Short mmCIF file of C-alpha atoms and ligand atoms in Angstrom, two decimals:
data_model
loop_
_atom_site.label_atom_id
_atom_site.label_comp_id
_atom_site.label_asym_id
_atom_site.label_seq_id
_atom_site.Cartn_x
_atom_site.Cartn_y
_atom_site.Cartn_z
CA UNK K 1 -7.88 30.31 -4.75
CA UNK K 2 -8.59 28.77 -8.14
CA UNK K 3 -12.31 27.76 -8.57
CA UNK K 4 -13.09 23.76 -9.55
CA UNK K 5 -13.05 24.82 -13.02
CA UNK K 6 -10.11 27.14 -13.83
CA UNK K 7 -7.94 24.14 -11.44
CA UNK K 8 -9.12 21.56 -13.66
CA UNK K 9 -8.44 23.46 -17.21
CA UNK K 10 -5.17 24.58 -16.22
CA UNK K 11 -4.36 20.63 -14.92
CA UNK K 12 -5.89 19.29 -18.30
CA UNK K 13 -2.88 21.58 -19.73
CA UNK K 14 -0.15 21.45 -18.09
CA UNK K 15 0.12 18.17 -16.02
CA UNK K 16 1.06 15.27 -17.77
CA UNK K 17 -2.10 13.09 -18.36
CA UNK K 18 -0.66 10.04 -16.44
CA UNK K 19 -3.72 9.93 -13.91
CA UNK K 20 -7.34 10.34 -14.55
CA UNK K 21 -8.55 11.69 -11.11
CA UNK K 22 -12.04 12.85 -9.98
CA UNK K 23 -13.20 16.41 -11.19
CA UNK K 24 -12.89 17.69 -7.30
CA UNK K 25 -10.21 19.97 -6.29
CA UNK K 26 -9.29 19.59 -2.61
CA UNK K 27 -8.52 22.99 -0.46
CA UNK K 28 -8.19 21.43 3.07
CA UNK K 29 -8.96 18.02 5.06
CA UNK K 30 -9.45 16.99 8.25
CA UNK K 31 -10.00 13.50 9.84
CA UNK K 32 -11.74 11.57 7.43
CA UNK K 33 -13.17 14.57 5.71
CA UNK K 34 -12.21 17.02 2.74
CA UNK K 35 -13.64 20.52 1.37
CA UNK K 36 -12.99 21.45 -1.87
CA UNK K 37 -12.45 25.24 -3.48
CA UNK K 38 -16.08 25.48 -3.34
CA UNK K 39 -16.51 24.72 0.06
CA UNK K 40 -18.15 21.63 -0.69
CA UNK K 41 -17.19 18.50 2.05
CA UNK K 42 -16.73 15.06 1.20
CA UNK K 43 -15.80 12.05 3.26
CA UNK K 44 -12.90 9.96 1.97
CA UNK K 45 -13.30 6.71 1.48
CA UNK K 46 -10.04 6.12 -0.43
CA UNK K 47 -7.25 7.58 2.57
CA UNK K 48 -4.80 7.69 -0.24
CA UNK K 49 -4.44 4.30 -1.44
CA UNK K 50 -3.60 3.73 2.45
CA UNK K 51 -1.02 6.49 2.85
CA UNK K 52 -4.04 8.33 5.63
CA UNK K 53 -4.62 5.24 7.41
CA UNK K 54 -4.67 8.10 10.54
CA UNK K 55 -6.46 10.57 8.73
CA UNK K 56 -5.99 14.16 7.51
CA UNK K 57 -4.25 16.52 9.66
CA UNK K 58 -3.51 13.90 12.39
CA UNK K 59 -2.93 16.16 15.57
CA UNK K 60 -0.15 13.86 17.04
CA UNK K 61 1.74 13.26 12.94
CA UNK K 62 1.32 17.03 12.46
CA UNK K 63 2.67 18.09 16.27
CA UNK K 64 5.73 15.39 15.64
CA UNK K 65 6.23 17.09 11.98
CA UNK K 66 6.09 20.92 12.80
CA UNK K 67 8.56 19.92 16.02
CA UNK K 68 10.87 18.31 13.57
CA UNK K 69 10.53 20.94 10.96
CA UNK K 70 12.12 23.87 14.07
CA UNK K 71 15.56 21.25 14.81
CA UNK K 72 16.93 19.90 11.44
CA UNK K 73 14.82 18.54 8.08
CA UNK K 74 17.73 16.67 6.08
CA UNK K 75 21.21 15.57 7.01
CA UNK K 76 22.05 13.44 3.85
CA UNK K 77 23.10 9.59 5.07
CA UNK K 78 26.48 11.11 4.93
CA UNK K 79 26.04 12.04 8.19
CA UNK K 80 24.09 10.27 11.38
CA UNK K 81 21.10 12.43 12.62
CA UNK K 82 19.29 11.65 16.34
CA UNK K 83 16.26 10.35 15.34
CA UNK K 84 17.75 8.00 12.81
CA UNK K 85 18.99 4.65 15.03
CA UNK K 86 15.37 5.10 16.95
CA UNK K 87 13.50 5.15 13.45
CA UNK K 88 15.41 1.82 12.11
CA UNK K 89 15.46 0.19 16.17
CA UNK K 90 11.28 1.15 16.36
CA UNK K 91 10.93 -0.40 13.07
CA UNK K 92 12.35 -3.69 13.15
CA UNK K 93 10.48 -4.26 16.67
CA UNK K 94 7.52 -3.45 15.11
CA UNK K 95 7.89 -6.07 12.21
CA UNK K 96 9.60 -8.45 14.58
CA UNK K 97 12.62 -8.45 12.56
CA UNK K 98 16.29 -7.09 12.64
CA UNK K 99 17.56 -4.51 10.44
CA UNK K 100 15.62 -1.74 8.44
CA UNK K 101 17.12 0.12 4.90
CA UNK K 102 14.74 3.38 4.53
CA UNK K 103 13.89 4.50 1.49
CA UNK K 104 11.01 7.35 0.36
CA UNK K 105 8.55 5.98 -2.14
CA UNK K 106 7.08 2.46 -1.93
CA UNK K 107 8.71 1.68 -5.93
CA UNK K 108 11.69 2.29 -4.08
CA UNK K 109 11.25 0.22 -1.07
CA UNK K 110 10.40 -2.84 -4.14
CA UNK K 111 13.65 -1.88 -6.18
CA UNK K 112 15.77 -2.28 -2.75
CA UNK K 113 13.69 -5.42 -1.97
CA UNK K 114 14.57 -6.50 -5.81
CA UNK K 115 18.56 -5.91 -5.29
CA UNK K 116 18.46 -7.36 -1.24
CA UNK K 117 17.07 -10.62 -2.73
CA UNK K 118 19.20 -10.47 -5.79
CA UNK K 119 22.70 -9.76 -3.57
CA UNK K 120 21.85 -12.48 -0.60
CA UNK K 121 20.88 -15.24 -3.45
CA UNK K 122 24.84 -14.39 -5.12
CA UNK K 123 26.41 -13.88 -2.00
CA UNK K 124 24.52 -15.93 0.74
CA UNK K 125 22.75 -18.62 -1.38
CA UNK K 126 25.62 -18.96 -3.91
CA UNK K 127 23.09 -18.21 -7.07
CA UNK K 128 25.60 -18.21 -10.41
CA UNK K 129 25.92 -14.82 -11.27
CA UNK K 130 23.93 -12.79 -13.24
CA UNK K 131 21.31 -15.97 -12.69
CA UNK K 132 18.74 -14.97 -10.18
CA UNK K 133 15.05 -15.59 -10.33
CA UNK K 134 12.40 -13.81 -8.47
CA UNK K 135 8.79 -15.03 -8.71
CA UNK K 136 5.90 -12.84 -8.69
CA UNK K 137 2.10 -13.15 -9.09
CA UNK K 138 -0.15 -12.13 -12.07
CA UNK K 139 -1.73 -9.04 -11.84
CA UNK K 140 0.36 -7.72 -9.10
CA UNK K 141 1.06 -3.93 -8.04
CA UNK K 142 4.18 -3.00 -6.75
CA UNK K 143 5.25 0.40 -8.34
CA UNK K 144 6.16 2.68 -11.91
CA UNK K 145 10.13 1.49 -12.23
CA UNK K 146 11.51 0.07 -15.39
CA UNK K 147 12.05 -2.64 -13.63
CA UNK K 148 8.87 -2.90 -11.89
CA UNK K 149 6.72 -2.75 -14.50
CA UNK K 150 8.87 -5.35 -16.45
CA UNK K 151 7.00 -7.46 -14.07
CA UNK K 152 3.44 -6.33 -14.36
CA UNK K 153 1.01 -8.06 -16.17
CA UNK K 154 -1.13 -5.02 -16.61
CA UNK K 155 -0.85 -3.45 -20.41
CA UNK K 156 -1.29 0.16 -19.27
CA UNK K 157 1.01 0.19 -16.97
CA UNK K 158 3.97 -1.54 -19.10
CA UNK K 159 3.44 -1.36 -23.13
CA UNK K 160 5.92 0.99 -24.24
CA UNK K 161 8.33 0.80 -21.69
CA UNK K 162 10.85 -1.34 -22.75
CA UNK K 163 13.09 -3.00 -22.68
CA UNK K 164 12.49 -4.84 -19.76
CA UNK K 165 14.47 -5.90 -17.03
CA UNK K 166 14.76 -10.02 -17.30
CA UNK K 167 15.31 -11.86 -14.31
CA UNK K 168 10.98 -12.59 -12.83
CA UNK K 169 8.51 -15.09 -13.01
CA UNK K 170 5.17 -15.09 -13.14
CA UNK K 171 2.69 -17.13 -11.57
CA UNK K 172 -1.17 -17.18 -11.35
CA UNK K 173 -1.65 -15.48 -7.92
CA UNK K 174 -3.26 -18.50 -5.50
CA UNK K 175 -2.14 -21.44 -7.48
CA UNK K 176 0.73 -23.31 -5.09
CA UNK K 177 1.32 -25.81 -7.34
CA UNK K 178 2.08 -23.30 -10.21
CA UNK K 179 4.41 -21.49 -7.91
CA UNK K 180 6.15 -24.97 -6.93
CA UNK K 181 6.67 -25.64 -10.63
CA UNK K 182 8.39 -21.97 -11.32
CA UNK K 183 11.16 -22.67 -8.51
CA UNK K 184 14.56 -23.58 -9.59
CA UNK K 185 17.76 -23.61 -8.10
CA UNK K 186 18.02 -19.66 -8.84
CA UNK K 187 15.37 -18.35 -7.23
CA UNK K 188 15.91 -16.17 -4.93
CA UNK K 189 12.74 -14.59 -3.88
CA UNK K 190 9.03 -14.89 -4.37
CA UNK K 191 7.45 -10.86 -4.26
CA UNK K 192 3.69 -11.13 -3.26
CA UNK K 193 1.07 -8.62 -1.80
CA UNK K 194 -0.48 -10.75 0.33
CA UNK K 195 -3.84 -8.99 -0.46
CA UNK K 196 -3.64 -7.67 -4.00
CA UNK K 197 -4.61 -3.84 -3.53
CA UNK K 198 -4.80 -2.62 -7.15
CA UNK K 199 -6.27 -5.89 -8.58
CA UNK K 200 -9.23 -5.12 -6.52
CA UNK K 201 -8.25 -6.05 -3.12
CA UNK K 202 -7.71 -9.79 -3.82
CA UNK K 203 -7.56 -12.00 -1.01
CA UNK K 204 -5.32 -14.78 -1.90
CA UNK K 205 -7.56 -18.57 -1.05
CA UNK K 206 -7.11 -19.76 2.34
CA UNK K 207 -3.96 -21.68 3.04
CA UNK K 208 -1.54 -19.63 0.47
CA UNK K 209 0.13 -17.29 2.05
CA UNK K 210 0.98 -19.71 4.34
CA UNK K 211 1.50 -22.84 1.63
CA UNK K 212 4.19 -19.62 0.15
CA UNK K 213 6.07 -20.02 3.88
CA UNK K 214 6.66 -23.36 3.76
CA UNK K 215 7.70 -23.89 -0.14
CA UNK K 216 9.67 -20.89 -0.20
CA UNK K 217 11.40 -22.20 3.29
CA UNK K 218 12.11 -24.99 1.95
CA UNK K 219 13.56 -24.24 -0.79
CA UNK K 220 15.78 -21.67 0.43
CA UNK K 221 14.06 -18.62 -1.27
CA UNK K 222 13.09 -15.14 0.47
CA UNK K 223 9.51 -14.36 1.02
CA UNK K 224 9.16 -11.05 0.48
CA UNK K 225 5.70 -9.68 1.69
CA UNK K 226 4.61 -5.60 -0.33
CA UNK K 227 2.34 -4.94 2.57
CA UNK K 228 2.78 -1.41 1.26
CA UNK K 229 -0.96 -0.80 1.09
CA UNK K 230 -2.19 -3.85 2.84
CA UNK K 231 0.04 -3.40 5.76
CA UNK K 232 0.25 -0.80 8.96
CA UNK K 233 -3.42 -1.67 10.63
CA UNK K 234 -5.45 -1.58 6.98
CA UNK K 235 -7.11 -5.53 7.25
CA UNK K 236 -7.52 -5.39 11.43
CA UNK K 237 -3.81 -6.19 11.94
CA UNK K 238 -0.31 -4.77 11.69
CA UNK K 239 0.55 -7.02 8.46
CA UNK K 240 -1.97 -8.84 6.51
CA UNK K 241 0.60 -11.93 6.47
CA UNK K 242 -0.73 -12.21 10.21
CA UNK K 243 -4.12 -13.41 8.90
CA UNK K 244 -2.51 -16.51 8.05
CA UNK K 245 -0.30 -16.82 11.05
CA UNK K 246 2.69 -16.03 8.59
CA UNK K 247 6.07 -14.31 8.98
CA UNK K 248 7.78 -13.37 5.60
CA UNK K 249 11.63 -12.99 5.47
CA UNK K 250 11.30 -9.09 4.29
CA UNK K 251 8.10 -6.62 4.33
CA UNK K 252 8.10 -4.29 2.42
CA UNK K 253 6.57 -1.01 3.62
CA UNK K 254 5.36 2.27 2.58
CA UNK K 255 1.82 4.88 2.20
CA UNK K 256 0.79 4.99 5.97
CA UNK K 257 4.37 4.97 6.96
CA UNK K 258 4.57 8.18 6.28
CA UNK K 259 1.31 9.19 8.16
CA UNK K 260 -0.16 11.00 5.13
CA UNK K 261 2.75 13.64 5.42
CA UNK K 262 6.31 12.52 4.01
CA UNK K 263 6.69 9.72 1.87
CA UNK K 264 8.50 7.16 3.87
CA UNK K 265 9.11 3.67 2.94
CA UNK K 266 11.22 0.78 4.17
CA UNK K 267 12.65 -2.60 3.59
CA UNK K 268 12.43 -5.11 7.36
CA UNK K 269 14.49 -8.20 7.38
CA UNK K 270 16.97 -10.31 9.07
CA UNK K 271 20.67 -9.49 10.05
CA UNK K 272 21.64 -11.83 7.76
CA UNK K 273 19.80 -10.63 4.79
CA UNK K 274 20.09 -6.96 5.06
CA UNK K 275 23.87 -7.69 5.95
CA UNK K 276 24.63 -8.34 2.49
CA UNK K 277 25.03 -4.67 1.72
CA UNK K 278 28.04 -2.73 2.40
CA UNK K 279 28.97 1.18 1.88
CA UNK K 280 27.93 2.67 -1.43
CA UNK K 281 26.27 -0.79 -3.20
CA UNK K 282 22.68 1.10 -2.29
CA UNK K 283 21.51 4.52 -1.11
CA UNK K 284 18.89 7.40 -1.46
CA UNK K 285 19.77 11.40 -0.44
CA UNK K 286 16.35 11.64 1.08
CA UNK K 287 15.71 7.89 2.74
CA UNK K 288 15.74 8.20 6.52
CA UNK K 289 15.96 11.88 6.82
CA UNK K 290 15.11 13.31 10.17
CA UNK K 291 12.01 14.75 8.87
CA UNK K 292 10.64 11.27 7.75
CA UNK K 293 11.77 9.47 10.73
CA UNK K 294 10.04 12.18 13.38
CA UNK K 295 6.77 11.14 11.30
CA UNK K 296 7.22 7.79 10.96
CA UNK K 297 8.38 7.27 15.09
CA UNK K 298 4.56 8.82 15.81
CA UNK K 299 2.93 6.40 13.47
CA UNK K 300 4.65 3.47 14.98
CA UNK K 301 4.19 4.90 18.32
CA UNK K 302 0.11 5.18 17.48
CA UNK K 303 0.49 1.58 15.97
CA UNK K 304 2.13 0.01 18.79
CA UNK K 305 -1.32 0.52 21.39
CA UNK K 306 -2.97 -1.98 19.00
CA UNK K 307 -6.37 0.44 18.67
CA UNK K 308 -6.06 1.64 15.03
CA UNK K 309 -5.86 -2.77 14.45
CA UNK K 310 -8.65 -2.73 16.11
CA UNK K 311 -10.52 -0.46 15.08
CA UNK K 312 -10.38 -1.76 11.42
CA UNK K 313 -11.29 -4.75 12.62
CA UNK K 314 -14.46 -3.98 14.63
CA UNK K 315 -15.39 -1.60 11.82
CA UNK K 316 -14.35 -3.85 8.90
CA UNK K 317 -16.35 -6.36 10.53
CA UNK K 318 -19.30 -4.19 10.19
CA UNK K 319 -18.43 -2.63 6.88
CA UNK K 320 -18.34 -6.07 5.14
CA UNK K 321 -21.55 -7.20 7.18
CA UNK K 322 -23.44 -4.00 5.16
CA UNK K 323 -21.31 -4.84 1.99
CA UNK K 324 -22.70 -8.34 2.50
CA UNK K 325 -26.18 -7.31 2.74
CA UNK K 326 -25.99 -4.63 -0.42
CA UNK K 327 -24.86 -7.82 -2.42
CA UNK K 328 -27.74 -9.94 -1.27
CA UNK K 329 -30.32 -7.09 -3.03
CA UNK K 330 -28.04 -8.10 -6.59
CA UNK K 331 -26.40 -4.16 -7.09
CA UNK K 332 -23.42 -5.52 -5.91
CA UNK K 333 -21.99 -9.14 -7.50
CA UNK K 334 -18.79 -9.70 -5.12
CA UNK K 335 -17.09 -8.29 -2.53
CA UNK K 336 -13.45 -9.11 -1.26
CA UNK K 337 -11.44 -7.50 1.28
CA UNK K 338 -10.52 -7.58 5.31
CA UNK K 339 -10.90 -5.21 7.70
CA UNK K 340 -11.61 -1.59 6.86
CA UNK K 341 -10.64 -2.74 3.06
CA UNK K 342 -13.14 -3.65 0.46
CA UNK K 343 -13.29 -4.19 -3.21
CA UNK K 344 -16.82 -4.19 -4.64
CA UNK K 345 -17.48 -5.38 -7.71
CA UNK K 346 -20.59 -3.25 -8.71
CA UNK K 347 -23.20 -5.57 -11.15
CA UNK K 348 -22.18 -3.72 -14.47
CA UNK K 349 -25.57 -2.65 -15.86
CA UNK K 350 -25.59 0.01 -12.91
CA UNK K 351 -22.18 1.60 -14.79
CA UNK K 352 -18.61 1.44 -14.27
CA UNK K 353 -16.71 1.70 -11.61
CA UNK K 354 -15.77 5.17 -12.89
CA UNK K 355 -19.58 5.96 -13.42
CA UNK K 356 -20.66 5.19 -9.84
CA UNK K 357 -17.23 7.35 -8.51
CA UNK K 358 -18.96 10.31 -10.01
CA UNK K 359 -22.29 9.40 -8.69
CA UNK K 360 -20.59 9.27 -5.38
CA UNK K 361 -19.07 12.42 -5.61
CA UNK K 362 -21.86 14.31 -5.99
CA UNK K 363 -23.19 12.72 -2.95
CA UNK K 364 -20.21 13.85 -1.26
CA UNK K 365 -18.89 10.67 -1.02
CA UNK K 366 -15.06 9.95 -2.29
CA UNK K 367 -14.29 6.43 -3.90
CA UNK K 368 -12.55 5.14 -6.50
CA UNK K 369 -12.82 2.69 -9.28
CA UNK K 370 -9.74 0.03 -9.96
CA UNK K 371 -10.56 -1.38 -12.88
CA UNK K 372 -14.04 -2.20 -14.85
CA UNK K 373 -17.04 -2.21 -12.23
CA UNK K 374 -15.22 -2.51 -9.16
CA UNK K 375 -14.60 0.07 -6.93
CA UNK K 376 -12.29 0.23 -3.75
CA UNK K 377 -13.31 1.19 -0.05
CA UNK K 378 -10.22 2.29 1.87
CA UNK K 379 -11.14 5.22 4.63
CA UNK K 380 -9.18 6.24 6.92
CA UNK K 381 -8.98 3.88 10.62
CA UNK K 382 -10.31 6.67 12.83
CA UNK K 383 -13.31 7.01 10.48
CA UNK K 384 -16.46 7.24 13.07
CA UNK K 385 -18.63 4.21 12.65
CA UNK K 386 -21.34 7.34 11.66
CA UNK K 387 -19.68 8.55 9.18
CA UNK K 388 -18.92 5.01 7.38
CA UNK K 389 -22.63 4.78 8.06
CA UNK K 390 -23.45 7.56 5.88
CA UNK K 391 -20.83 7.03 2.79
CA UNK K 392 -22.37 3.36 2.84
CA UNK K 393 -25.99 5.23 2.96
CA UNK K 394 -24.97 6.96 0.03
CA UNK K 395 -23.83 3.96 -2.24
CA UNK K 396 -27.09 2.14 -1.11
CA UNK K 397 -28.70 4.83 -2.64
CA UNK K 398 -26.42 5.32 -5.55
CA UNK K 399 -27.06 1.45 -6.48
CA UNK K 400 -30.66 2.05 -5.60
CA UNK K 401 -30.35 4.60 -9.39
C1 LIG F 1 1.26 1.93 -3.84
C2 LIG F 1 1.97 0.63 -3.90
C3 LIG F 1 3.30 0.55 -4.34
C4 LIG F 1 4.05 1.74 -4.89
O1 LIG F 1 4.18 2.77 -3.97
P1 LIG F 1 4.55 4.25 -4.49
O2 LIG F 1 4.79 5.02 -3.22
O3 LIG F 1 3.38 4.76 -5.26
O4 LIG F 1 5.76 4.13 -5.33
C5 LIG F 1 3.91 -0.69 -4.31
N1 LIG F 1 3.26 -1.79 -3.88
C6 LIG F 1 1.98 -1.74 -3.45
C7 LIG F 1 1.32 -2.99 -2.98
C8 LIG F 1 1.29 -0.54 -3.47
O5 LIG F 1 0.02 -0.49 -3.08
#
């Protein structure tokens, strides 16, 4: 086994410097905990941007995986496989909706949400072609594409990167009357995160989400709803649209899909918006293969009970109730989030958001920053409330200097 520093000097060379992570090198998890080479444990308060919403090692995701692994891994879409119609069936009762198109990463799941919406406003809506308009907010997240980050409004993630795809909009995220005033007869689709995960868990004003529903309903456009991070139990319910009693047209879904062991993603909609494709307009080799599917059944089966909602909700109750109380004593300036999701904006004479990471990690504590002096607090749902206890123990204390 490579030791902390020989991992990190041989990463430094070789690996493309497209991330910045934390100086730990993880050698095995379980639950809501991780060692690293040195033997060291942490608790992680990240779960993979969402992706572990059941933890490491998940008994039930692992037993479902290693079962799958003994019949048959990957059939191609050229062929049916027998866990396939039960994935897509599972999955559509789950968001309440009709048809599923699997994909593997969440960009992907975005790029097939991009082309549904595009193909139902020329063929269903009756869009000119080569006109359609899809809205999106400022400051959004929704994956590393071309074409996704021809929609960002984040200069890291796009400068350099063009050309860029035409075709979005982009609105202040929150402002309905900005988002009335963008809609024309073209517009096909407005793509929101209904809590903006990367922009520091944003929670849109009350009334939005729901304000979206109606314009977008009444002006024949799609709501499409990323709940790729927010969605799958995260904010004390299946989809954070149900905070505001809303039902979007498509979700979009990925991370804790896949239980923390495939990548699995999705697009959920209607018969009649799915419907629009037809053999060979959209595809992926690896969307929907058996392996995937055997994972994903187990995390819907786990979701369906209603407990892992719950739990984030009992303990993101308590976990803001402490945030609240850390902001009172002025180390903290805001906090935003639901359920067992929090970004904290740290007061920035204390340090960065990077700066109080490290501090955390050396209390055995794993966070990390977003951008500036705000840090995000994702564990994973089966954390014990004693061990969320402890990691917020330990940035008490590293806010306490
Ligand atoms: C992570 C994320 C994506 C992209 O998912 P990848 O699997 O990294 O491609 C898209 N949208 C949201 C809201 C996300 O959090």
């Amino acid at each position: 086994m490579p030791t902390t520093e020989t991992a990190l000097a041989s990463a430094e060379a070789h690996s493309a410097h497209n991330y910045h992570p934390l100086p730990v090198v993880v050698a095995s998890a379980d639950g809501a905990w991780m060692t690293d080479v040195e033997g060291r444990r942490y608790l992680d308060m990240l779960a993979g941007y969402s992706a572990l919403n059941f933890g490491h090692g998940n008994r039930r995701l692992i037993d479902a995986a290693k079962a799958q692994l003994d019949r048959v891994t990957l059939t191609s879409r050229a062929f049916h496989h027998d866990r396939f119609a039960d994935f897509c069936a599972r999955l559509a009762e789950l968001c309440g909706m009709e048809m599923v198109l699997p994909m593997n990463t969440g960009a992907e799941a975005v790029e097939t949400a991009v082309k549904t919406a595009r193909k139902w406003g020329y063929r269903v809506k009756g869009v000119p072609d080569g006109m359609a308009k899809i809205i999106v907010a400022a400051d959004n997240f929704h994956g590393r594409t071309t074409t996704i980050v021809s929609f960002s409004t984040d200069h890291e993630a796009r400068a350099d990167f063009g050309p860029y795809t035409p075709g979005f909009e982009i609105v202040p995220y929150g402002d309905l009357t900005a988002l009335g005033a963008a809609m024309t007869e073209n517009t096909v689709a407005v793509l929101m995160e209904p809590i903006q995960g990367e922009a520091g868990v944003l929670v849109p004003p009350p009334g939005y989400l729901a304000g979206v529903r109606e314009m977008t309903r009444e002006r024949n456009v799609l709501f499409v709803a990323d709940e790729i991070q927010s969605g799958l139990g995260r904010t004390g319910r299946t989809f954070a649209c149900e905070h505001e009693g809303v039902v979007p047209d498509m979700y979009v879904l990925g991370k804790a899909l896949g239980g923390g062991v495939v990548p699995v993603s999705a697009v959920v909609s209607s018969a009649a918006v799915l419907g629009v494709f037809h053999a060979g307009e959209h595809g992926s080799t690896f969307g929907g293969n058996p392996l995937a599917c055997a994972v994903a059944l187990e995390v819907m089966a786990m979701l369906r009970t209603g407990e892992f909602q719950q739990r984030a909700a009992e303990l993101g109750d308590h976990l803001h109730r402490e945030l609240a109380l850390m902001a009172e004593g002025g180390a903290v300036e805001a906090v935003r989030g639901r359920g067992l999701w929090a970004g904290v904006d740290i007061a920035p004479a204390l340090g960065t958001g990077r700066e109080i990471s490290e501090k955390l990690m050396a209390r055995g504590v794993l966070v990390k920053d977003t951008h500036g002096s705000t840090i995000r607090i994702a564990p994973p749902l089966m954390i014990s409330k004693e061990d969320l206890d402890w990691g917020l123990e330990q940035l008490r204390d590293v806010l306490r200097g």
